mmCIF file of C-alpha atoms in Angstrom:
data_model
loop_
_atom_site.group_PDB
_atom_site.id
_atom_site.type_symbol
_atom_site.label_atom_id
_atom_site.label_comp_id
_atom_site.label_asym_id
_atom_site.label_seq_id
_atom_site.Cartn_x
_atom_site.Cartn_y
_atom_site.Cartn_z
ATOM 1 C CA UNK A 19 -105.339 -123.312 48.155
ATOM 2 C CA UNK A 20 -105.002 -122.380 44.317
ATOM 3 C CA UNK A 21 -104.125 -125.095 42.002
ATOM 4 C CA UNK A 22 -100.648 -125.191 40.726
ATOM 5 C CA UNK A 23 -99.887 -125.003 37.016
ATOM 6 C CA UNK A 24 -97.145 -126.893 35.222
ATOM 7 C CA UNK A 25 -95.842 -126.791 31.781
ATOM 8 C CA UNK A 26 -96.235 -129.870 29.417
ATOM 9 C CA UNK A 27 -92.838 -131.224 28.460
ATOM 10 C CA UNK A 28 -94.174 -131.984 24.963
ATOM 11 C CA UNK A 29 -96.120 -128.894 23.876
ATOM 12 C CA UNK A 30 -94.980 -126.559 26.654
ATOM 13 C CA UNK A 31 -98.565 -125.359 27.488
ATOM 14 C CA UNK A 32 -99.587 -124.633 31.030
ATOM 15 C CA UNK A 33 -102.255 -126.852 32.721
ATOM 16 C CA UNK A 34 -103.250 -128.032 36.265
ATOM 17 C CA UNK A 35 -100.796 -130.047 37.994
ATOM 18 C CA UNK A 36 -103.513 -132.453 39.322
ATOM 19 C CA UNK A 37 -104.098 -133.634 35.675
ATOM 20 C CA UNK A 38 -102.701 -137.036 34.727
ATOM 21 C CA UNK A 39 -102.520 -136.072 30.991
ATOM 22 C CA UNK A 40 -101.882 -132.804 29.186
ATOM 23 C CA UNK A 41 -105.355 -131.454 28.047
ATOM 24 C CA UNK A 42 -103.557 -129.872 24.987
ATOM 25 C CA UNK A 43 -101.583 -132.734 23.407
ATOM 26 C CA UNK A 44 -102.698 -135.822 25.435
ATOM 27 C CA UNK A 45 -99.162 -136.699 26.720
ATOM 28 C CA UNK A 46 -98.867 -138.482 30.013
ATOM 29 C CA UNK A 47 -97.368 -136.029 32.892
ATOM 30 C CA UNK A 48 -95.026 -138.526 34.564
ATOM 31 C CA UNK A 49 -94.058 -140.671 31.601
ATOM 32 C CA UNK A 50 -90.677 -142.003 32.714
ATOM 33 C CA UNK A 51 -88.679 -143.580 29.906
ATOM 34 C CA UNK A 52 -87.941 -147.166 30.504
ATOM 35 C CA UNK A 53 -87.137 -150.059 28.166
ATOM 36 C CA UNK A 54 -90.833 -151.262 28.571
ATOM 37 C CA UNK A 55 -92.358 -147.890 27.838
ATOM 38 C CA UNK A 56 -90.092 -147.540 24.725
ATOM 39 C CA UNK A 57 -91.069 -150.818 23.164
ATOM 40 C CA UNK A 58 -94.737 -150.413 24.303
ATOM 41 C CA UNK A 59 -94.905 -147.027 22.656
ATOM 42 C CA UNK A 60 -93.360 -148.479 19.486
ATOM 43 C CA UNK A 61 -95.795 -151.190 19.242
ATOM 44 C CA UNK A 62 -98.809 -148.904 19.845
ATOM 45 C CA UNK A 63 -97.463 -146.324 17.291
ATOM 46 C CA UNK A 64 -96.670 -148.693 14.466
ATOM 47 C CA UNK A 65 -99.024 -151.479 14.928
ATOM 48 C CA UNK A 66 -101.871 -150.057 16.995
ATOM 49 C CA UNK A 67 -103.179 -153.400 18.179
ATOM 50 C CA UNK A 68 -106.129 -151.998 19.899
ATOM 51 C CA UNK A 69 -109.882 -151.941 19.530
ATOM 52 C CA UNK A 70 -109.696 -150.078 16.321
ATOM 53 C CA UNK A 71 -107.644 -153.057 14.758
ATOM 54 C CA UNK A 72 -110.423 -155.583 15.369
ATOM 55 C CA UNK A 73 -112.983 -153.016 14.389
ATOM 56 C CA UNK A 74 -111.164 -152.437 11.030
ATOM 57 C CA UNK A 75 -109.870 -156.020 10.394
ATOM 58 C CA UNK A 76 -113.227 -158.024 10.189
ATOM 59 C CA UNK A 77 -115.025 -155.327 8.132
ATOM 60 C CA UNK A 78 -112.047 -155.474 5.738
ATOM 61 C CA UNK A 79 -112.456 -159.056 5.132
ATOM 62 C CA UNK A 80 -116.253 -159.473 5.212
ATOM 63 C CA UNK A 81 -117.596 -156.184 4.109
ATOM 64 C CA UNK A 82 -116.029 -154.895 0.762
ATOM 65 C CA UNK A 83 -116.062 -151.162 0.204
ATOM 66 C CA UNK A 84 -117.180 -150.556 3.790
ATOM 67 C CA UNK A 85 -114.053 -149.098 5.359
ATOM 68 C CA UNK A 86 -113.223 -146.568 2.435
ATOM 69 C CA UNK A 87 -116.740 -145.547 2.430
ATOM 70 C CA UNK A 88 -116.703 -144.770 6.106
ATOM 71 C CA UNK A 89 -113.292 -143.111 5.864
ATOM 72 C CA UNK A 90 -114.566 -140.866 3.170
ATOM 73 C CA UNK A 91 -117.656 -140.024 5.229
ATOM 74 C CA UNK A 92 -115.433 -138.671 8.128
ATOM 75 C CA UNK A 93 -115.321 -141.610 10.473
ATOM 76 C CA UNK A 94 -111.470 -141.591 10.693
ATOM 77 C CA UNK A 95 -110.888 -142.209 14.325
ATOM 78 C CA UNK A 96 -113.267 -145.145 14.774
ATOM 79 C CA UNK A 97 -111.163 -147.451 12.489
ATOM 80 C CA UNK A 98 -107.491 -147.804 11.530
ATOM 81 C CA UNK A 99 -106.104 -145.212 9.126
ATOM 82 C CA UNK A 100 -105.850 -146.838 5.637
ATOM 83 C CA UNK A 101 -102.158 -146.286 5.453
ATOM 84 C CA UNK A 102 -101.737 -147.617 8.925
ATOM 85 C CA UNK A 103 -103.773 -150.734 8.157
ATOM 86 C CA UNK A 104 -101.830 -151.310 4.899
ATOM 87 C CA UNK A 105 -98.581 -150.999 6.729
ATOM 88 C CA UNK A 106 -99.535 -153.295 9.566
ATOM 89 C CA UNK A 107 -100.828 -156.052 6.945
ATOM 90 C CA UNK A 108 -97.824 -155.724 4.558
ATOM 91 C CA UNK A 109 -95.324 -156.095 7.540
ATOM 92 C CA UNK A 110 -96.996 -159.309 8.822
ATOM 93 C CA UNK A 111 -97.179 -160.607 5.222
ATOM 94 C CA UNK A 112 -93.674 -159.973 4.526
ATOM 95 C CA UNK A 113 -92.455 -161.390 7.933
ATOM 96 C CA UNK A 114 -94.287 -164.765 7.240
ATOM 97 C CA UNK A 115 -93.163 -164.487 3.507
ATOM 98 C CA UNK A 116 -89.470 -164.333 4.538
ATOM 99 C CA UNK A 117 -89.615 -167.873 5.719
ATOM 100 C CA UNK A 118 -90.790 -169.148 2.364
ATOM 101 C CA UNK A 119 -88.002 -167.059 0.694
ATOM 102 C CA UNK A 120 -85.375 -168.564 2.951
ATOM 103 C CA UNK A 121 -86.538 -172.153 2.071
ATOM 104 C CA UNK A 122 -86.391 -171.204 -1.649
ATOM 105 C CA UNK A 123 -83.062 -169.810 -1.408
ATOM 106 C CA UNK A 124 -81.762 -173.073 0.348
ATOM 107 C CA UNK A 125 -83.350 -175.202 -2.376
ATOM 108 C CA UNK A 126 -81.701 -173.131 -5.035
ATOM 109 C CA UNK A 127 -78.169 -173.357 -3.401
ATOM 110 C CA UNK A 128 -78.668 -177.054 -3.091
ATOM 111 C CA UNK A 129 -79.927 -177.522 -6.625
ATOM 112 C CA UNK A 130 -77.049 -175.424 -8.145
ATOM 113 C CA UNK A 131 -74.382 -177.236 -5.892
ATOM 114 C CA UNK A 132 -75.986 -180.659 -6.931
ATOM 115 C CA UNK A 133 -75.752 -179.617 -10.582
ATOM 116 C CA UNK A 134 -72.237 -178.465 -10.456
ATOM 117 C CA UNK A 135 -71.243 -181.627 -8.614
ATOM 118 C CA UNK A 136 -72.876 -183.696 -11.278
ATOM 119 C CA UNK A 137 -70.927 -181.829 -14.055
ATOM 120 C CA UNK A 138 -67.746 -182.261 -12.408
ATOM 121 C CA UNK A 139 -68.559 -186.160 -11.968
ATOM 122 C CA UNK A 140 -69.512 -186.456 -15.492
ATOM 123 C CA UNK A 141 -66.256 -184.823 -16.588
ATOM 124 C CA UNK A 142 -64.283 -187.162 -14.318
ATOM 125 C CA UNK A 143 -65.875 -190.403 -15.819
ATOM 126 C CA UNK A 144 -65.919 -189.599 -19.494
ATOM 127 C CA UNK A 145 -62.925 -192.074 -19.807
ATOM 128 C CA UNK A 146 -65.026 -194.847 -18.313
ATOM 129 C CA UNK A 147 -67.599 -194.599 -21.197
ATOM 130 C CA UNK A 148 -68.085 -198.079 -22.099
ATOM 131 C CA UNK A 149 -70.749 -200.773 -23.138
ATOM 132 C CA UNK A 150 -69.112 -203.347 -20.769
ATOM 133 C CA UNK A 151 -71.902 -203.737 -18.109
ATOM 134 C CA UNK A 152 -69.306 -205.320 -15.535
ATOM 135 C CA UNK A 153 -66.863 -202.290 -15.889
ATOM 136 C CA UNK A 154 -70.013 -199.807 -15.723
ATOM 137 C CA UNK A 155 -71.167 -201.495 -12.430
ATOM 138 C CA UNK A 156 -67.765 -201.238 -10.937
ATOM 139 C CA UNK A 157 -67.736 -197.393 -11.567
ATOM 140 C CA UNK A 158 -71.158 -196.947 -10.201
ATOM 141 C CA UNK A 159 -70.280 -199.037 -7.170
ATOM 142 C CA UNK A 160 -67.225 -196.772 -6.355
ATOM 143 C CA UNK A 161 -69.615 -193.740 -6.811
ATOM 144 C CA UNK A 162 -72.091 -195.032 -4.406
ATOM 145 C CA UNK A 163 -69.351 -195.904 -1.901
ATOM 146 C CA UNK A 164 -68.246 -191.998 -2.099
ATOM 147 C CA UNK A 165 -71.764 -190.750 -2.241
ATOM 148 C CA UNK A 166 -71.528 -189.187 1.175
ATOM 149 C CA UNK A 167 -68.546 -187.064 0.092
ATOM 150 C CA UNK A 168 -69.842 -186.269 -3.388
ATOM 151 C CA UNK A 169 -73.275 -185.560 -2.331
ATOM 152 C CA UNK A 170 -74.874 -187.201 -5.280
ATOM 153 C CA UNK A 171 -78.414 -188.262 -5.293
ATOM 154 C CA UNK A 172 -79.841 -191.614 -6.454
ATOM 155 C CA UNK A 173 -81.293 -190.097 -9.619
ATOM 156 C CA UNK A 174 -77.918 -188.479 -10.375
ATOM 157 C CA UNK A 175 -76.389 -191.806 -10.058
ATOM 158 C CA UNK A 176 -78.827 -193.119 -12.474
ATOM 159 C CA UNK A 177 -77.771 -190.424 -15.074
ATOM 160 C CA UNK A 178 -74.103 -191.293 -14.638
ATOM 161 C CA UNK A 179 -74.880 -194.945 -15.111
ATOM 162 C CA UNK A 180 -76.314 -194.156 -18.443
ATOM 163 C CA UNK A 181 -73.355 -192.140 -19.418
ATOM 164 C CA UNK A 182 -70.921 -194.663 -18.403
ATOM 165 C CA UNK A 183 -72.683 -197.360 -20.531
ATOM 166 C CA UNK A 184 -72.291 -195.170 -23.567
ATOM 167 C CA UNK A 185 -75.846 -193.827 -23.734
ATOM 168 C CA UNK A 186 -76.111 -190.152 -24.641
ATOM 169 C CA UNK A 187 -77.289 -187.862 -21.939
ATOM 170 C CA UNK A 188 -78.867 -184.707 -23.111
ATOM 171 C CA UNK A 189 -79.263 -183.285 -19.480
ATOM 172 C CA UNK A 190 -81.651 -181.033 -17.698
ATOM 173 C CA UNK A 191 -79.192 -178.753 -16.280
ATOM 174 C CA UNK A 192 -80.513 -176.288 -13.516
ATOM 175 C CA UNK A 193 -78.428 -173.484 -15.176
ATOM 176 C CA UNK A 194 -76.933 -173.334 -18.608
ATOM 177 C CA UNK A 195 -74.600 -170.738 -20.020
ATOM 178 C CA UNK A 196 -74.161 -169.882 -23.622
ATOM 179 C CA UNK A 197 -70.256 -170.118 -23.639
ATOM 180 C CA UNK A 198 -67.487 -172.580 -23.529
ATOM 181 C CA UNK A 199 -67.507 -173.569 -19.878
ATOM 182 C CA UNK A 200 -64.378 -175.576 -20.078
ATOM 183 C CA UNK A 201 -62.348 -172.475 -21.310
ATOM 184 C CA UNK A 202 -63.898 -170.294 -18.740
ATOM 185 C CA UNK A 203 -63.010 -172.756 -15.973
ATOM 186 C CA UNK A 204 -59.451 -172.770 -17.102
ATOM 187 C CA UNK A 205 -59.122 -168.872 -17.246
ATOM 188 C CA UNK A 206 -60.647 -168.878 -13.658
ATOM 189 C CA UNK A 207 -58.295 -171.500 -12.403
ATOM 190 C CA UNK A 208 -55.237 -169.324 -13.395
ATOM 191 C CA UNK A 209 -56.725 -166.225 -11.971
ATOM 192 C CA UNK A 210 -57.141 -164.583 -15.178
ATOM 193 C CA UNK A 211 -58.647 -160.935 -15.087
ATOM 194 C CA UNK A 212 -62.443 -160.670 -15.298
ATOM 195 C CA UNK A 213 -62.046 -158.546 -18.581
ATOM 196 C CA UNK A 214 -60.352 -161.530 -20.321
ATOM 197 C CA UNK A 215 -62.865 -164.003 -19.037
ATOM 198 C CA UNK A 216 -65.912 -162.048 -20.055
ATOM 199 C CA UNK A 217 -64.288 -161.570 -23.504
ATOM 200 C CA UNK A 218 -63.977 -165.487 -23.695
ATOM 201 C CA UNK A 219 -67.683 -165.542 -22.673
ATOM 202 C CA UNK A 220 -68.568 -163.495 -25.796
ATOM 203 C CA UNK A 221 -68.296 -159.857 -24.668
ATOM 204 C CA UNK A 222 -67.303 -157.618 -27.546
ATOM 205 C CA UNK A 223 -64.527 -155.175 -27.188
ATOM 206 C CA UNK A 224 -66.786 -152.029 -27.853
ATOM 207 C CA UNK A 225 -69.604 -153.148 -25.532
ATOM 208 C CA UNK A 226 -71.297 -150.545 -23.557
ATOM 209 C CA UNK A 227 -71.376 -150.026 -19.912
ATOM 210 C CA UNK A 228 -74.568 -152.079 -19.227
ATOM 211 C CA UNK A 229 -73.420 -154.851 -21.440
ATOM 212 C CA UNK A 230 -70.002 -155.150 -19.568
ATOM 213 C CA UNK A 231 -71.902 -154.946 -16.201
ATOM 214 C CA UNK A 232 -74.238 -157.739 -17.330
ATOM 215 C CA UNK A 233 -71.321 -159.981 -18.445
ATOM 216 C CA UNK A 234 -69.517 -159.152 -15.110
ATOM 217 C CA UNK A 235 -72.744 -160.169 -13.127
ATOM 218 C CA UNK A 236 -72.996 -163.456 -15.254
ATOM 219 C CA UNK A 237 -69.385 -164.147 -14.493
ATOM 220 C CA UNK A 238 -70.039 -163.603 -10.706
ATOM 221 C CA UNK A 239 -73.096 -165.931 -10.952
ATOM 222 C CA UNK A 240 -71.184 -168.603 -12.539
ATOM 223 C CA UNK A 241 -68.437 -168.546 -10.196
ATOM 224 C CA UNK A 242 -70.625 -168.543 -7.048
ATOM 225 C CA UNK A 243 -73.008 -171.333 -6.458
ATOM 226 C CA UNK A 244 -75.076 -169.092 -4.144
ATOM 227 C CA UNK A 245 -75.385 -166.191 -6.397
ATOM 228 C CA UNK A 246 -78.714 -167.148 -7.915
ATOM 229 C CA UNK A 247 -80.071 -167.405 -4.364
ATOM 230 C CA UNK A 248 -78.690 -163.926 -3.720
ATOM 231 C CA UNK A 249 -80.293 -162.484 -6.760
ATOM 232 C CA UNK A 250 -83.612 -163.850 -5.588
ATOM 233 C CA UNK A 251 -83.023 -162.433 -2.013
ATOM 234 C CA UNK A 252 -82.321 -159.048 -3.558
ATOM 235 C CA UNK A 253 -85.422 -159.217 -5.688
ATOM 236 C CA UNK A 254 -87.661 -160.013 -2.871
ATOM 237 C CA UNK A 255 -86.077 -157.116 -0.906
ATOM 238 C CA UNK A 256 -87.070 -154.563 -3.495
ATOM 239 C CA UNK A 257 -90.807 -155.577 -3.547
ATOM 240 C CA UNK A 258 -91.867 -153.698 -0.462
ATOM 241 C CA UNK A 259 -90.361 -150.581 -1.865
ATOM 242 C CA UNK A 260 -91.832 -151.094 -5.308
ATOM 243 C CA UNK A 261 -95.403 -151.484 -3.638
ATOM 244 C CA UNK A 262 -95.114 -147.892 -2.525
ATOM 245 C CA UNK A 263 -95.095 -146.969 -6.183
ATOM 246 C CA UNK A 264 -97.314 -149.648 -7.534
ATOM 247 C CA UNK A 265 -100.151 -148.862 -5.048
ATOM 248 C CA UNK A 266 -100.645 -145.178 -6.283
ATOM 249 C CA UNK A 267 -100.582 -146.621 -9.955
ATOM 250 C CA UNK A 268 -103.565 -148.625 -8.964
ATOM 251 C CA UNK A 269 -105.193 -145.686 -7.701
ATOM 252 C CA UNK A 270 -104.471 -143.720 -10.889
ATOM 253 C CA UNK A 271 -105.903 -146.430 -12.849
ATOM 254 C CA UNK A 272 -109.251 -146.171 -10.784
ATOM 255 C CA UNK A 273 -109.048 -142.506 -11.226
ATOM 256 C CA UNK A 274 -108.948 -143.032 -14.975
ATOM 257 C CA UNK A 275 -111.936 -145.369 -14.950
ATOM 258 C CA UNK A 276 -113.916 -143.193 -12.641
ATOM 259 C CA UNK A 277 -112.643 -139.831 -14.031
ATOM 260 C CA UNK A 278 -115.892 -137.955 -13.151
ATOM 261 C CA UNK A 279 -115.953 -139.014 -9.453
ATOM 262 C CA UNK A 280 -113.904 -137.719 -6.412
ATOM 263 C CA UNK A 281 -110.385 -136.376 -6.266
ATOM 264 C CA UNK A 282 -107.365 -138.804 -6.528
ATOM 265 C CA UNK A 283 -107.232 -139.028 -2.579
ATOM 266 C CA UNK A 284 -110.417 -140.877 -2.667
ATOM 267 C CA UNK A 285 -109.037 -143.555 -4.936
ATOM 268 C CA UNK A 286 -105.862 -143.706 -3.028
ATOM 269 C CA UNK A 287 -108.016 -144.585 0.183
ATOM 270 C CA UNK A 288 -109.718 -147.293 -1.709
ATOM 271 C CA UNK A 289 -106.449 -148.743 -2.993
ATOM 272 C CA UNK A 290 -104.944 -148.610 0.485
ATOM 273 C CA UNK A 291 -107.812 -150.751 1.953
ATOM 274 C CA UNK A 292 -107.990 -153.044 -0.999
ATOM 275 C CA UNK A 293 -104.281 -153.766 -0.872
ATOM 276 C CA UNK A 294 -104.751 -154.324 2.877
ATOM 277 C CA UNK A 295 -107.358 -156.968 2.031
ATOM 278 C CA UNK A 296 -104.962 -158.539 -0.536
ATOM 279 C CA UNK A 297 -102.299 -158.855 2.049
ATOM 280 C CA UNK A 298 -104.506 -160.194 4.645
ATOM 281 C CA UNK A 299 -105.786 -162.879 2.070
ATOM 282 C CA UNK A 300 -102.224 -163.790 1.252
ATOM 283 C CA UNK A 301 -101.457 -164.052 4.989
ATOM 284 C CA UNK A 302 -104.146 -166.510 5.276
ATOM 285 C CA UNK A 303 -102.898 -168.598 2.396
ATOM 286 C CA UNK A 304 -99.362 -168.738 3.825
ATOM 287 C CA UNK A 305 -100.545 -169.774 7.221
ATOM 288 C CA UNK A 306 -102.704 -172.503 5.634
ATOM 289 C CA UNK A 307 -99.716 -173.790 3.608
ATOM 290 C CA UNK A 308 -97.644 -173.790 6.731
ATOM 291 C CA UNK A 309 -100.059 -175.767 8.882
ATOM 292 C CA UNK A 310 -101.449 -177.859 6.136
ATOM 293 C CA UNK A 311 -98.862 -179.366 3.788
ATOM 294 C CA UNK A 312 -101.564 -180.864 1.515
ATOM 295 C CA UNK A 313 -103.610 -177.702 1.215
ATOM 296 C CA UNK A 314 -105.648 -178.383 -1.863
ATOM 297 C CA UNK A 315 -104.722 -176.256 -5.140
ATOM 298 C CA UNK A 316 -108.366 -175.782 -6.042
ATOM 299 C CA UNK A 317 -108.981 -173.992 -2.612
ATOM 300 C CA UNK A 318 -106.039 -171.808 -3.111
ATOM 301 C CA UNK A 319 -107.488 -170.897 -6.565
ATOM 302 C CA UNK A 320 -110.834 -170.180 -5.197
ATOM 303 C CA UNK A 321 -109.309 -167.932 -2.339
ATOM 304 C CA UNK A 322 -107.328 -165.986 -5.089
ATOM 305 C CA UNK A 323 -110.347 -165.706 -7.259
ATOM 306 C CA UNK A 324 -112.197 -164.234 -4.266
ATOM 307 C CA UNK A 325 -110.103 -161.197 -4.276
ATOM 308 C CA UNK A 326 -111.426 -160.331 -7.827
ATOM 309 C CA UNK A 327 -115.131 -160.780 -6.504
ATOM 310 C CA UNK A 328 -114.308 -158.764 -3.523
ATOM 311 C CA UNK A 329 -113.005 -155.991 -5.825
ATOM 312 C CA UNK A 330 -116.172 -155.988 -7.865
ATOM 313 C CA UNK A 331 -118.383 -155.703 -4.783
ATOM 314 C CA UNK A 332 -116.177 -153.020 -3.254
ATOM 315 C CA UNK A 333 -116.222 -151.141 -6.506
ATOM 316 C CA UNK A 334 -120.041 -151.365 -6.570
ATOM 317 C CA UNK A 335 -120.546 -149.909 -3.048
ATOM 318 C CA UNK A 336 -117.754 -147.490 -3.003
ATOM 319 C CA UNK A 337 -118.323 -145.892 -6.377
ATOM 320 C CA UNK A 338 -122.195 -146.580 -6.393
ATOM 321 C CA UNK A 339 -121.994 -148.417 -9.804
ATOM 322 C CA UNK A 340 -124.223 -151.009 -11.323
ATOM 323 C CA UNK A 341 -123.334 -154.716 -11.206
ATOM 324 C CA UNK A 342 -122.325 -154.710 -14.829
ATOM 325 C CA UNK A 343 -120.265 -151.552 -14.607
ATOM 326 C CA UNK A 344 -118.551 -152.724 -11.564
ATOM 327 C CA UNK A 345 -117.701 -156.047 -13.286
ATOM 328 C CA UNK A 346 -116.454 -154.422 -16.391
ATOM 329 C CA UNK A 347 -114.394 -151.641 -14.746
ATOM 330 C CA UNK A 348 -113.030 -154.178 -12.128
ATOM 331 C CA UNK A 349 -111.953 -156.616 -14.890
ATOM 332 C CA UNK A 350 -110.371 -153.854 -16.946
ATOM 333 C CA UNK A 351 -108.505 -152.398 -13.795
ATOM 334 C CA UNK A 352 -107.294 -155.863 -12.879
ATOM 335 C CA UNK A 353 -106.204 -156.485 -16.572
ATOM 336 C CA UNK A 354 -104.263 -153.231 -16.886
ATOM 337 C CA UNK A 355 -102.689 -153.771 -13.441
ATOM 338 C CA UNK A 356 -101.786 -157.468 -13.309
ATOM 339 C CA UNK A 357 -101.255 -158.109 -17.044
ATOM 340 C CA UNK A 358 -99.294 -154.820 -17.949
ATOM 341 C CA UNK A 359 -98.113 -153.025 -14.852
ATOM 342 C CA UNK A 360 -97.073 -155.857 -12.750
ATOM 343 C CA UNK A 361 -95.021 -157.724 -15.607
ATOM 344 C CA UNK A 362 -93.240 -154.426 -16.359
ATOM 345 C CA UNK A 363 -92.534 -153.924 -12.666
ATOM 346 C CA UNK A 364 -91.093 -157.427 -12.266
ATOM 347 C CA UNK A 365 -88.855 -156.939 -15.324
ATOM 348 C CA UNK A 366 -87.508 -153.796 -13.823
ATOM 349 C CA UNK A 367 -87.010 -155.266 -10.304
ATOM 350 C CA UNK A 368 -85.376 -158.479 -11.786
ATOM 351 C CA UNK A 369 -82.949 -156.375 -13.821
ATOM 352 C CA UNK A 370 -82.142 -154.171 -10.768
ATOM 353 C CA UNK A 371 -81.687 -157.344 -8.596
ATOM 354 C CA UNK A 372 -79.509 -158.996 -11.078
ATOM 355 C CA UNK A 373 -77.266 -155.704 -11.608
ATOM 356 C CA UNK A 374 -77.076 -154.958 -7.905
ATOM 357 C CA UNK A 375 -76.678 -158.257 -6.156
#
């Protein structure tokens, strides 16, 4: 009895019905769609946690320049694709980093709220300014009794004690604004238009669009205690997107330094693997900080320093450079990228986060 042919649902080519997989595209013949299959395929497609991952991860950490060299040589199925390894490591890093960001946001909200409470309390006790220690003690006693309601901390009560006793308190405000806050508070209290309030804050009548927008955002920040945390959140949200532009810039720097060697794609492969190593290193640092609260600072410094040593070794092996040339060019690439490119990128991202939150 002759074998019966069927058509593949994916590529529509004919093949023997006895085959479990299509010989043309590799799709399974009876691949019924279930929730389990759906999520299994998603994990395999985007994370590829298989033998290739372990074959790639350990050489990535321990053998600088090995993976990009092998990829260029043509061994592109034995190890994870450089873009895929970069994507995987960056997703894991930003997932773990999100917990640290959330903690920072809570701390900022609490600090701003605490500072605002302290300012309001200072305004309310100005009339008690006195050198009479008994009167001062009475006021402080009342403040301590209502400490649960006001949320004042012990160090803040100490500051208030100094103010009540007539001592000058210069303050260490978490946030200060360059305008008369009392007048602005009065305008906010009567629901004055934002245009009038920003004018009181110092905005000129003929100010341009971006200046007006900046004053509007400052007013929004002043009104809302959580705005600063929102700005920080917005800033961190833009980093993954920015890296898709910053990584090719690093590859372009390598292209300039090694202008007589290889097309741009070669340098991009090197950059993908190096950034994957950076993310993996930062993942280790985050995990160590989570599980070891007293993680020594000098060890963190040595781990960060190792990323530069790694770069020197990787450059030597991948570009076949001498040790001196590898060190000098790695130093120059690091200086240009982390001292010039990164600060400019941070400035742009900070401005965008402030204007867009």
